[in-house]
XYZ file of N, CA and C in Angstrom:
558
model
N -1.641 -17.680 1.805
C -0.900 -18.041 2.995
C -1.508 -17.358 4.210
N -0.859 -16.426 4.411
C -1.648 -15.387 5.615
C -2.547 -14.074 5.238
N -2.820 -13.842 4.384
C -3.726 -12.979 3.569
C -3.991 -12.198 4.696
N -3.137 -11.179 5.135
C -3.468 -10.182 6.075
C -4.082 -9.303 5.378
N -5.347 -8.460 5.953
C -5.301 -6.898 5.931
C -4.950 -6.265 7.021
N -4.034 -5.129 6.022
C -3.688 -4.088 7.057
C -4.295 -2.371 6.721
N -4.704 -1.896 7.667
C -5.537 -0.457 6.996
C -4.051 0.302 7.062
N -4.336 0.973 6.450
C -3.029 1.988 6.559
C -3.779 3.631 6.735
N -3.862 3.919 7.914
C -4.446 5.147 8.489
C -3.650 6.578 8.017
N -4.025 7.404 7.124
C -3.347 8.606 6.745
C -4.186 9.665 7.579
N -3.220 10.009 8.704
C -3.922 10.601 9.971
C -3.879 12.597 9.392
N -3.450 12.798 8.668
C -3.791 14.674 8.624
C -4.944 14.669 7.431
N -5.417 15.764 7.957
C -6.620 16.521 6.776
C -6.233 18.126 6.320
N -5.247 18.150 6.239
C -4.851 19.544 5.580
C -4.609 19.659 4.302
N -5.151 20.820 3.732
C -4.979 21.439 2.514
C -3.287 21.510 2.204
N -2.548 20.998 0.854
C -1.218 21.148 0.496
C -0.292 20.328 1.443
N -0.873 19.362 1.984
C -0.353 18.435 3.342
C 0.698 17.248 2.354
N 1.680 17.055 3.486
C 2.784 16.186 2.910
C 1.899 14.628 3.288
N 1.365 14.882 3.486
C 0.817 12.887 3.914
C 0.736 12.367 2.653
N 0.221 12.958 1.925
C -0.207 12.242 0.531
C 1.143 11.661 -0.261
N 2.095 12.469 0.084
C 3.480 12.215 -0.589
C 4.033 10.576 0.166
N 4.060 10.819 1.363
C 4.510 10.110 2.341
C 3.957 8.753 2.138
N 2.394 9.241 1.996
C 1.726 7.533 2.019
C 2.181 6.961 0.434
N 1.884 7.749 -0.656
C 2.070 6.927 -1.735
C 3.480 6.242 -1.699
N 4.537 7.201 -1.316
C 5.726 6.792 -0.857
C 6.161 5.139 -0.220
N 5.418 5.307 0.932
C 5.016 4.481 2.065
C 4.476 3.259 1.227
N 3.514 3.330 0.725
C 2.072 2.144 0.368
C 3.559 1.510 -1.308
N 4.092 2.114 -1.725
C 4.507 1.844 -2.603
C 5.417 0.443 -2.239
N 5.978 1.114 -1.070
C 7.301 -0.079 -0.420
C 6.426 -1.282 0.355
N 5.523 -0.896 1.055
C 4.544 -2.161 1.594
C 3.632 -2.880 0.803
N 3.395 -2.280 -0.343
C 3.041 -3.642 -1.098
C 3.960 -4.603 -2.132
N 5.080 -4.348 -1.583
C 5.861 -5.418 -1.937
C 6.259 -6.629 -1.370
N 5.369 -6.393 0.158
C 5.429 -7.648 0.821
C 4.031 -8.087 0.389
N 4.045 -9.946 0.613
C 3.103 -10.569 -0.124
C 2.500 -11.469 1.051
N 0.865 -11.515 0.585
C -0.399 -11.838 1.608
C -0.573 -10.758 2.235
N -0.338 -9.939 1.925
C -1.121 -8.504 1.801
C -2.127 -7.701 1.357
N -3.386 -7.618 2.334
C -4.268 -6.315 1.523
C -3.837 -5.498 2.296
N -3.733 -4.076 1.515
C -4.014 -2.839 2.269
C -4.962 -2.053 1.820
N -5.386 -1.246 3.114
C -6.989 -0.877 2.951
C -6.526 0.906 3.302
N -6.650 1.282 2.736
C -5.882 2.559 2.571
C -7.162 3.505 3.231
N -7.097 4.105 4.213
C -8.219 4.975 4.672
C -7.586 6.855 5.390
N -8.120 7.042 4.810
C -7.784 8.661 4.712
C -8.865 9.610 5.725
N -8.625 10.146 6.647
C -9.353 10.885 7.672
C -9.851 11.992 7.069
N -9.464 12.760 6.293
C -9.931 14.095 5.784
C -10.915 13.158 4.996
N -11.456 12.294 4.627
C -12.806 12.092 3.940
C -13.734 11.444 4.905
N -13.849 10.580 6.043
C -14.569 10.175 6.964
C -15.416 11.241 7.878
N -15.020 12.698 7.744
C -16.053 13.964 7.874
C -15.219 13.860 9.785
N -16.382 15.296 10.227
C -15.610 15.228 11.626
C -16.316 14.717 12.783
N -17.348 14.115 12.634
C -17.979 13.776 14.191
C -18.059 14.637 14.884
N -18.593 14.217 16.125
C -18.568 15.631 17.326
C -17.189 15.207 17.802
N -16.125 14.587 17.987
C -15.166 14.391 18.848
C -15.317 14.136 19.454
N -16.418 13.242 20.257
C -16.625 12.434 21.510
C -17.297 11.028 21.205
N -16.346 10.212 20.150
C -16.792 8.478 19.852
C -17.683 8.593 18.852
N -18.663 9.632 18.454
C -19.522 9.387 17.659
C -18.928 8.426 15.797
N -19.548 7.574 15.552
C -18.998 6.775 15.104
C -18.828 7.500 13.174
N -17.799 7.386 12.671
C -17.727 8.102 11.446
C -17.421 7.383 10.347
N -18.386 7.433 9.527
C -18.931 7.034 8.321
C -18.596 5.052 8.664
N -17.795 4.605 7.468
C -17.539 2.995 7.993
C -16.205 2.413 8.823
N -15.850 3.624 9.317
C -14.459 3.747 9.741
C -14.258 2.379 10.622
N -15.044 2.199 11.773
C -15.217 1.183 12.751
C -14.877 0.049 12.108
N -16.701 -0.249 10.737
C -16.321 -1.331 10.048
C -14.660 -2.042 9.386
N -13.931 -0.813 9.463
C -12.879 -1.355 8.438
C -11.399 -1.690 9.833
N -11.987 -0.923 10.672
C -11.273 -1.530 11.767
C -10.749 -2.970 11.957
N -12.417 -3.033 12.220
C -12.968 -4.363 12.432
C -12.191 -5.610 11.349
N -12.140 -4.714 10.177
C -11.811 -6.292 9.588
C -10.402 -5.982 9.113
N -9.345 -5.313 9.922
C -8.259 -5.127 9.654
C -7.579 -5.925 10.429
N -6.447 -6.613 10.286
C -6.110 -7.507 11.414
C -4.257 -6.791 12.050
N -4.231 -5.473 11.469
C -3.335 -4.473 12.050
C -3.244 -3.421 10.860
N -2.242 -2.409 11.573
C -2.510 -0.759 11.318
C -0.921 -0.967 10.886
N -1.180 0.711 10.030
C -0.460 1.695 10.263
C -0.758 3.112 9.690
N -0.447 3.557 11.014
C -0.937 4.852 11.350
C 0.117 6.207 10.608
N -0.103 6.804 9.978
C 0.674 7.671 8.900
C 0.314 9.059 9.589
N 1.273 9.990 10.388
C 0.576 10.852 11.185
C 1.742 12.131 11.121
N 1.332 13.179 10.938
C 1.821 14.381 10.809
C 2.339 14.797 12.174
N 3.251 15.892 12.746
C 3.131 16.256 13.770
C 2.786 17.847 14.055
N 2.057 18.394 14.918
C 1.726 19.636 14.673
C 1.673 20.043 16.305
N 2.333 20.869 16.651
C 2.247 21.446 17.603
C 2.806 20.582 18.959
N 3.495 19.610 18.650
C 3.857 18.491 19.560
C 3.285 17.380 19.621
N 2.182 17.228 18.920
C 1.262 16.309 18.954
C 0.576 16.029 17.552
N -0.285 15.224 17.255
C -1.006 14.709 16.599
C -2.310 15.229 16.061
N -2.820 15.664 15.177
C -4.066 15.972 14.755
C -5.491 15.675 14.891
N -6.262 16.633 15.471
C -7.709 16.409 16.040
C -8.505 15.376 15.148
N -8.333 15.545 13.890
C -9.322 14.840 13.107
C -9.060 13.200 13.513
N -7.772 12.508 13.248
C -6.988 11.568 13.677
C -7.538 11.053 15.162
N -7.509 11.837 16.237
C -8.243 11.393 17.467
C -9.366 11.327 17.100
N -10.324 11.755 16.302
C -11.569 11.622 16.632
C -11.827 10.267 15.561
N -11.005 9.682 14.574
C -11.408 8.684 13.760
C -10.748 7.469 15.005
N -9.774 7.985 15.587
C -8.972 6.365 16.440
C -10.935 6.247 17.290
N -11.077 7.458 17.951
C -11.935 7.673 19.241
C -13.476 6.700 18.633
N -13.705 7.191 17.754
C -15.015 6.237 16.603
C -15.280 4.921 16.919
N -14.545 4.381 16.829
C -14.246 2.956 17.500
C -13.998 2.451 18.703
N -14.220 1.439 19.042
C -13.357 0.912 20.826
C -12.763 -0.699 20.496
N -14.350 -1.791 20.915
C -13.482 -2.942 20.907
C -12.812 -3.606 19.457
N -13.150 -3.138 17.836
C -12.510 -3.137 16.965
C -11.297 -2.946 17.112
N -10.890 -1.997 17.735
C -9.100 -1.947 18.115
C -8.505 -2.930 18.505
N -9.286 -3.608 19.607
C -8.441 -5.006 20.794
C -7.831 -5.899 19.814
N -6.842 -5.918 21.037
C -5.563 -7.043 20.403
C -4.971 -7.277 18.857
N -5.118 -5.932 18.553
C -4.148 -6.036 17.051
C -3.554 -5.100 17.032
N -2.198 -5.090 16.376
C -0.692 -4.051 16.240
C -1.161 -2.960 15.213
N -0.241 -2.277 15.979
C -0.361 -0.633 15.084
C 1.100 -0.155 14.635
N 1.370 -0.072 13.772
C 3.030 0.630 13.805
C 2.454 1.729 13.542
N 4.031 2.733 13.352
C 3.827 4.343 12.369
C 4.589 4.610 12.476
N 4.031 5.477 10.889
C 5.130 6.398 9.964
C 4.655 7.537 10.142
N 5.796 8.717 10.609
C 5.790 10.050 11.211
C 6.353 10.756 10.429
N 5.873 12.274 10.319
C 6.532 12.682 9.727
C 6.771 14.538 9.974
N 7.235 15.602 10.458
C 6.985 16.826 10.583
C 8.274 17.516 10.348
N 8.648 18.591 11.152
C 9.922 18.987 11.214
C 11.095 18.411 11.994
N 11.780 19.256 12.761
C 12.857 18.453 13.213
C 12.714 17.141 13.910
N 11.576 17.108 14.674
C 11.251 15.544 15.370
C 10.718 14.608 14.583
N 10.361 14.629 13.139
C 10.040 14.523 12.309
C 8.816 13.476 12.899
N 8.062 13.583 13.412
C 6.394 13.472 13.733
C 6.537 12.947 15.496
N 7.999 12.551 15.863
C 7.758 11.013 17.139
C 7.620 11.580 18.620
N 7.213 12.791 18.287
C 6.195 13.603 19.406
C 4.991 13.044 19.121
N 4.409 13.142 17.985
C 2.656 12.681 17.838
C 2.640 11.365 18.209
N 4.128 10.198 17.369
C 3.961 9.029 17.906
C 3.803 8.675 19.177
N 4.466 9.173 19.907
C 4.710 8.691 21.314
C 3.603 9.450 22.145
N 2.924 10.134 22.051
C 1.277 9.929 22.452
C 0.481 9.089 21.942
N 0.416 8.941 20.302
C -0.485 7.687 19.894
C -0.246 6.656 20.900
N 1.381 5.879 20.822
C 0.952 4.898 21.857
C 0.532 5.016 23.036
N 0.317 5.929 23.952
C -0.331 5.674 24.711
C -1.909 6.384 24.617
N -2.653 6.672 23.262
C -3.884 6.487 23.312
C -4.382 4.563 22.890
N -3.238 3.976 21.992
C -3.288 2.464 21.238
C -3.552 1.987 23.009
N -2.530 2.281 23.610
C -2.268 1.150 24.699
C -3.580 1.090 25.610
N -4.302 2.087 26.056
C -5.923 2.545 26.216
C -6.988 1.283 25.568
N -6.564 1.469 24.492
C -7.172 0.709 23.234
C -6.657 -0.857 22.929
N -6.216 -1.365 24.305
C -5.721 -2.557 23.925
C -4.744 -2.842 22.554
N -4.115 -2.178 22.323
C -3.400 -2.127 20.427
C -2.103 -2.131 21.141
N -1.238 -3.351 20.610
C 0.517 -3.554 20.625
C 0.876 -2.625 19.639
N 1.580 -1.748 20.261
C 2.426 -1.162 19.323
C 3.745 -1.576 18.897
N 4.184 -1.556 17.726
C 5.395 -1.860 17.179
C 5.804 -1.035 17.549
N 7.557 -1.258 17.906
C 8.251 -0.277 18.436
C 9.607 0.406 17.183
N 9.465 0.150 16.165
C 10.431 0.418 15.264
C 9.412 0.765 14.522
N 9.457 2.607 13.661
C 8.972 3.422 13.301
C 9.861 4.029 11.693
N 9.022 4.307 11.327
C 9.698 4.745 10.270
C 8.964 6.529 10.330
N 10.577 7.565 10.293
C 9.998 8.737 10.785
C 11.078 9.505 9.376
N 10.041 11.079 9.200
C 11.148 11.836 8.118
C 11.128 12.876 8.854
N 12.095 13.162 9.244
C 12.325 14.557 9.244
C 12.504 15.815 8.296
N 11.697 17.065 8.759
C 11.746 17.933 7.548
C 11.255 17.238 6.369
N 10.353 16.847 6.712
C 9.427 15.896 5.727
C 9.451 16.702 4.458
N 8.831 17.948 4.542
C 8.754 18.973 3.264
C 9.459 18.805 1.964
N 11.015 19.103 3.008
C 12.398 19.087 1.764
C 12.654 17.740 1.251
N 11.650 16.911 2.244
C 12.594 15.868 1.119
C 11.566 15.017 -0.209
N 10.553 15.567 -0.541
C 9.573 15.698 -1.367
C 9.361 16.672 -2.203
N 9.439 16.417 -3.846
C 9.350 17.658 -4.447
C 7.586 18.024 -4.204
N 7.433 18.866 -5.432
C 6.014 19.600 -5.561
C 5.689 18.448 -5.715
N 5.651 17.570 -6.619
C 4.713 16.695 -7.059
C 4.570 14.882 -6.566
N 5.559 15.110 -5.375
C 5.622 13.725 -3.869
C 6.792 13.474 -4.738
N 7.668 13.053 -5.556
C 9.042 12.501 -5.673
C 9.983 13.181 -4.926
N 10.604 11.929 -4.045
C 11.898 11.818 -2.851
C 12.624 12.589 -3.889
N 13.652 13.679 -3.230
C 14.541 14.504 -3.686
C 15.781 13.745 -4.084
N 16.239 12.890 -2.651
C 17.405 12.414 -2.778
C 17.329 10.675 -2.046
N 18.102 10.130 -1.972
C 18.251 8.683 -1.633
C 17.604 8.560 -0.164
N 16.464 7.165 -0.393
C 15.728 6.857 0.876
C 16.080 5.686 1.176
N 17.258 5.087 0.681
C 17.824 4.306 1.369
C 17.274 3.434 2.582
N 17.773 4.406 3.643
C 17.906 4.444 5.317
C 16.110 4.290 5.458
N 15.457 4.945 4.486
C 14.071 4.944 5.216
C 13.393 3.592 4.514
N 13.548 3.349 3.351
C 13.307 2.056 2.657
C 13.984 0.655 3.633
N 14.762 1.148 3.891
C 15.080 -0.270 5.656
C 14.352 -0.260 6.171
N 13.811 0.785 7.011
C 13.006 0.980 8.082
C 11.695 0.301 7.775
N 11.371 0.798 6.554
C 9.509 0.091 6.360
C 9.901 -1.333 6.138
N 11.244 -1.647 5.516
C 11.155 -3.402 5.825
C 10.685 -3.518 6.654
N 11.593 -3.210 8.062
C 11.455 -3.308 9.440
C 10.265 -3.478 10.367
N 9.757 -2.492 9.802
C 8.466 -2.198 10.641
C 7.180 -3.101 9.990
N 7.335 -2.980 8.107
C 6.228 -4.257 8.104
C 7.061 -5.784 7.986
N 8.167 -6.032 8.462
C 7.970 -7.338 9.204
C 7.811 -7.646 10.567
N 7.667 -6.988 11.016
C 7.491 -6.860 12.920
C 6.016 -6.879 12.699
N 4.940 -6.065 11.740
C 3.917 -5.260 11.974
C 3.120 -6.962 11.949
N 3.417 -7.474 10.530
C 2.871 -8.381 9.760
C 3.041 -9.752 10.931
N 4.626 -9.468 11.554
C 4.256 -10.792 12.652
C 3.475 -10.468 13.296
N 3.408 -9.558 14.481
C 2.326 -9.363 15.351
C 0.715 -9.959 14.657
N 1.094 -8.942 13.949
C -0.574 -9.130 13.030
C -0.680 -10.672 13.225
N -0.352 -11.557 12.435
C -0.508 -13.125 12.598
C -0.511 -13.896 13.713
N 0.869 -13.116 14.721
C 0.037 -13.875 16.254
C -1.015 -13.674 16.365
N -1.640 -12.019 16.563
C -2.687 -11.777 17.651
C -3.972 -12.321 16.650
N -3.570 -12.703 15.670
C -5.020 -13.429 15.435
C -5.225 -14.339 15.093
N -4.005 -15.156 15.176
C -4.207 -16.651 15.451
C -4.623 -16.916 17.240
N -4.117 -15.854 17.901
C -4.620 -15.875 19.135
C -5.840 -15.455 19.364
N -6.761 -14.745 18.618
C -7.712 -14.143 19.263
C -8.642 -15.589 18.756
N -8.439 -15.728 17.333
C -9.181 -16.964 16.869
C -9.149 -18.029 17.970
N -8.178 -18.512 18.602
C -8.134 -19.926 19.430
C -9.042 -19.056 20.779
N -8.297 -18.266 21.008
C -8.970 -17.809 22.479
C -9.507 -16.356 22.360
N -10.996 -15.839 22.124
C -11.229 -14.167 22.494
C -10.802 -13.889 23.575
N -10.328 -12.479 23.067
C -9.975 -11.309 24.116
C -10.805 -10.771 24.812
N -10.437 -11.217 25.978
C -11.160 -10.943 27.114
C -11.179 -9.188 27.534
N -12.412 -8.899 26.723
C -12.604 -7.307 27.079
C -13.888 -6.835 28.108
N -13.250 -5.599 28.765
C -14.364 -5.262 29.681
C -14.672 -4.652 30.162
């Protein structure tokens, strides 16, 4: 039918890091929607670049043939993680005109400090952001040692409906649109 790919960006590179919990978590509930690939790409293995665009490993390539995101992003210090800017930064017109959601995750803001800068590095980047997020707070506690949810995710299992049916429409406009008409970049 619509055989989307979507990359699913796991934005931290830390040692004993909750992302890994989060995404399997995450990737578990989104592939239950169908005409779906997901292209699962992890920043702590794409190495670090200098941090100024230099392009890292095939990261660009998979951009390129993603036809929307989601961005899986820790929060640290109010913001978002260096490695993470420097894999979005790798790339430019691969980004244009395709949706990005995200899933956040830290302590009490539980990541939507980092989010709400991403979008405005996406919006830079020509990238619609979805505006319904799926966020944990105190991400830690609610993951044992070994990534199993402690207690009922309910409330958060809505949310990724949410967000990959918003994600998945966008996705299908903007590239039934880009197909009829390119995006005029410049």
């Amino acid at each position: 039918m619509n055989d989307l790919r979507i990359a699913v960006i796991l934005g931290a590179n830390r040692n004993g890091r909750t992302g890994p919990a989060v995404a399997r978590w995450f990737l578990e509930r989104a592939t239950e929607h169908e005409d779906v690939e997901l292209d699962v790409v992890d920043v702590a293995e794409l190495g670090h670049g200098d941090g100024h665009g230099t392009p890292l490993a095939d990261f660009g390539a998979r951009v390129a043939a993603a036809d929307g995101f989601v961005v899986l992003t820790p929060e640290y210090n109010h913001g978002y993680p260096g490695p993470l800017k420097a894999a979005i930064d790798s790339a430019r017109q691969e980004w244009f005109a395709k949706p990005v959601a995200f899933v956040s995750y830290g302590g009490i803001s539980g990541g939507l400090r980092a989010v709400e800068q991403l979008r405005t590095v996406f919006s830079e980047l020509h990238v619609t952001t979805v505006r319904d997020t799926v966020s944990f707070h105190d991400a830690q506690a609610l993951f044992d040692p070994d990534g199993i949810p402690v207690g009922s995710m309910k409330g958060a299992e809505q949310a990724v409906d949410t967000l990959m049916r918003q994600l998945l429409w966008w996705a299908v406009s903007l590239r039934e649109a880009r197909e009829k008409r390119p995006y005029p970049s410049g």
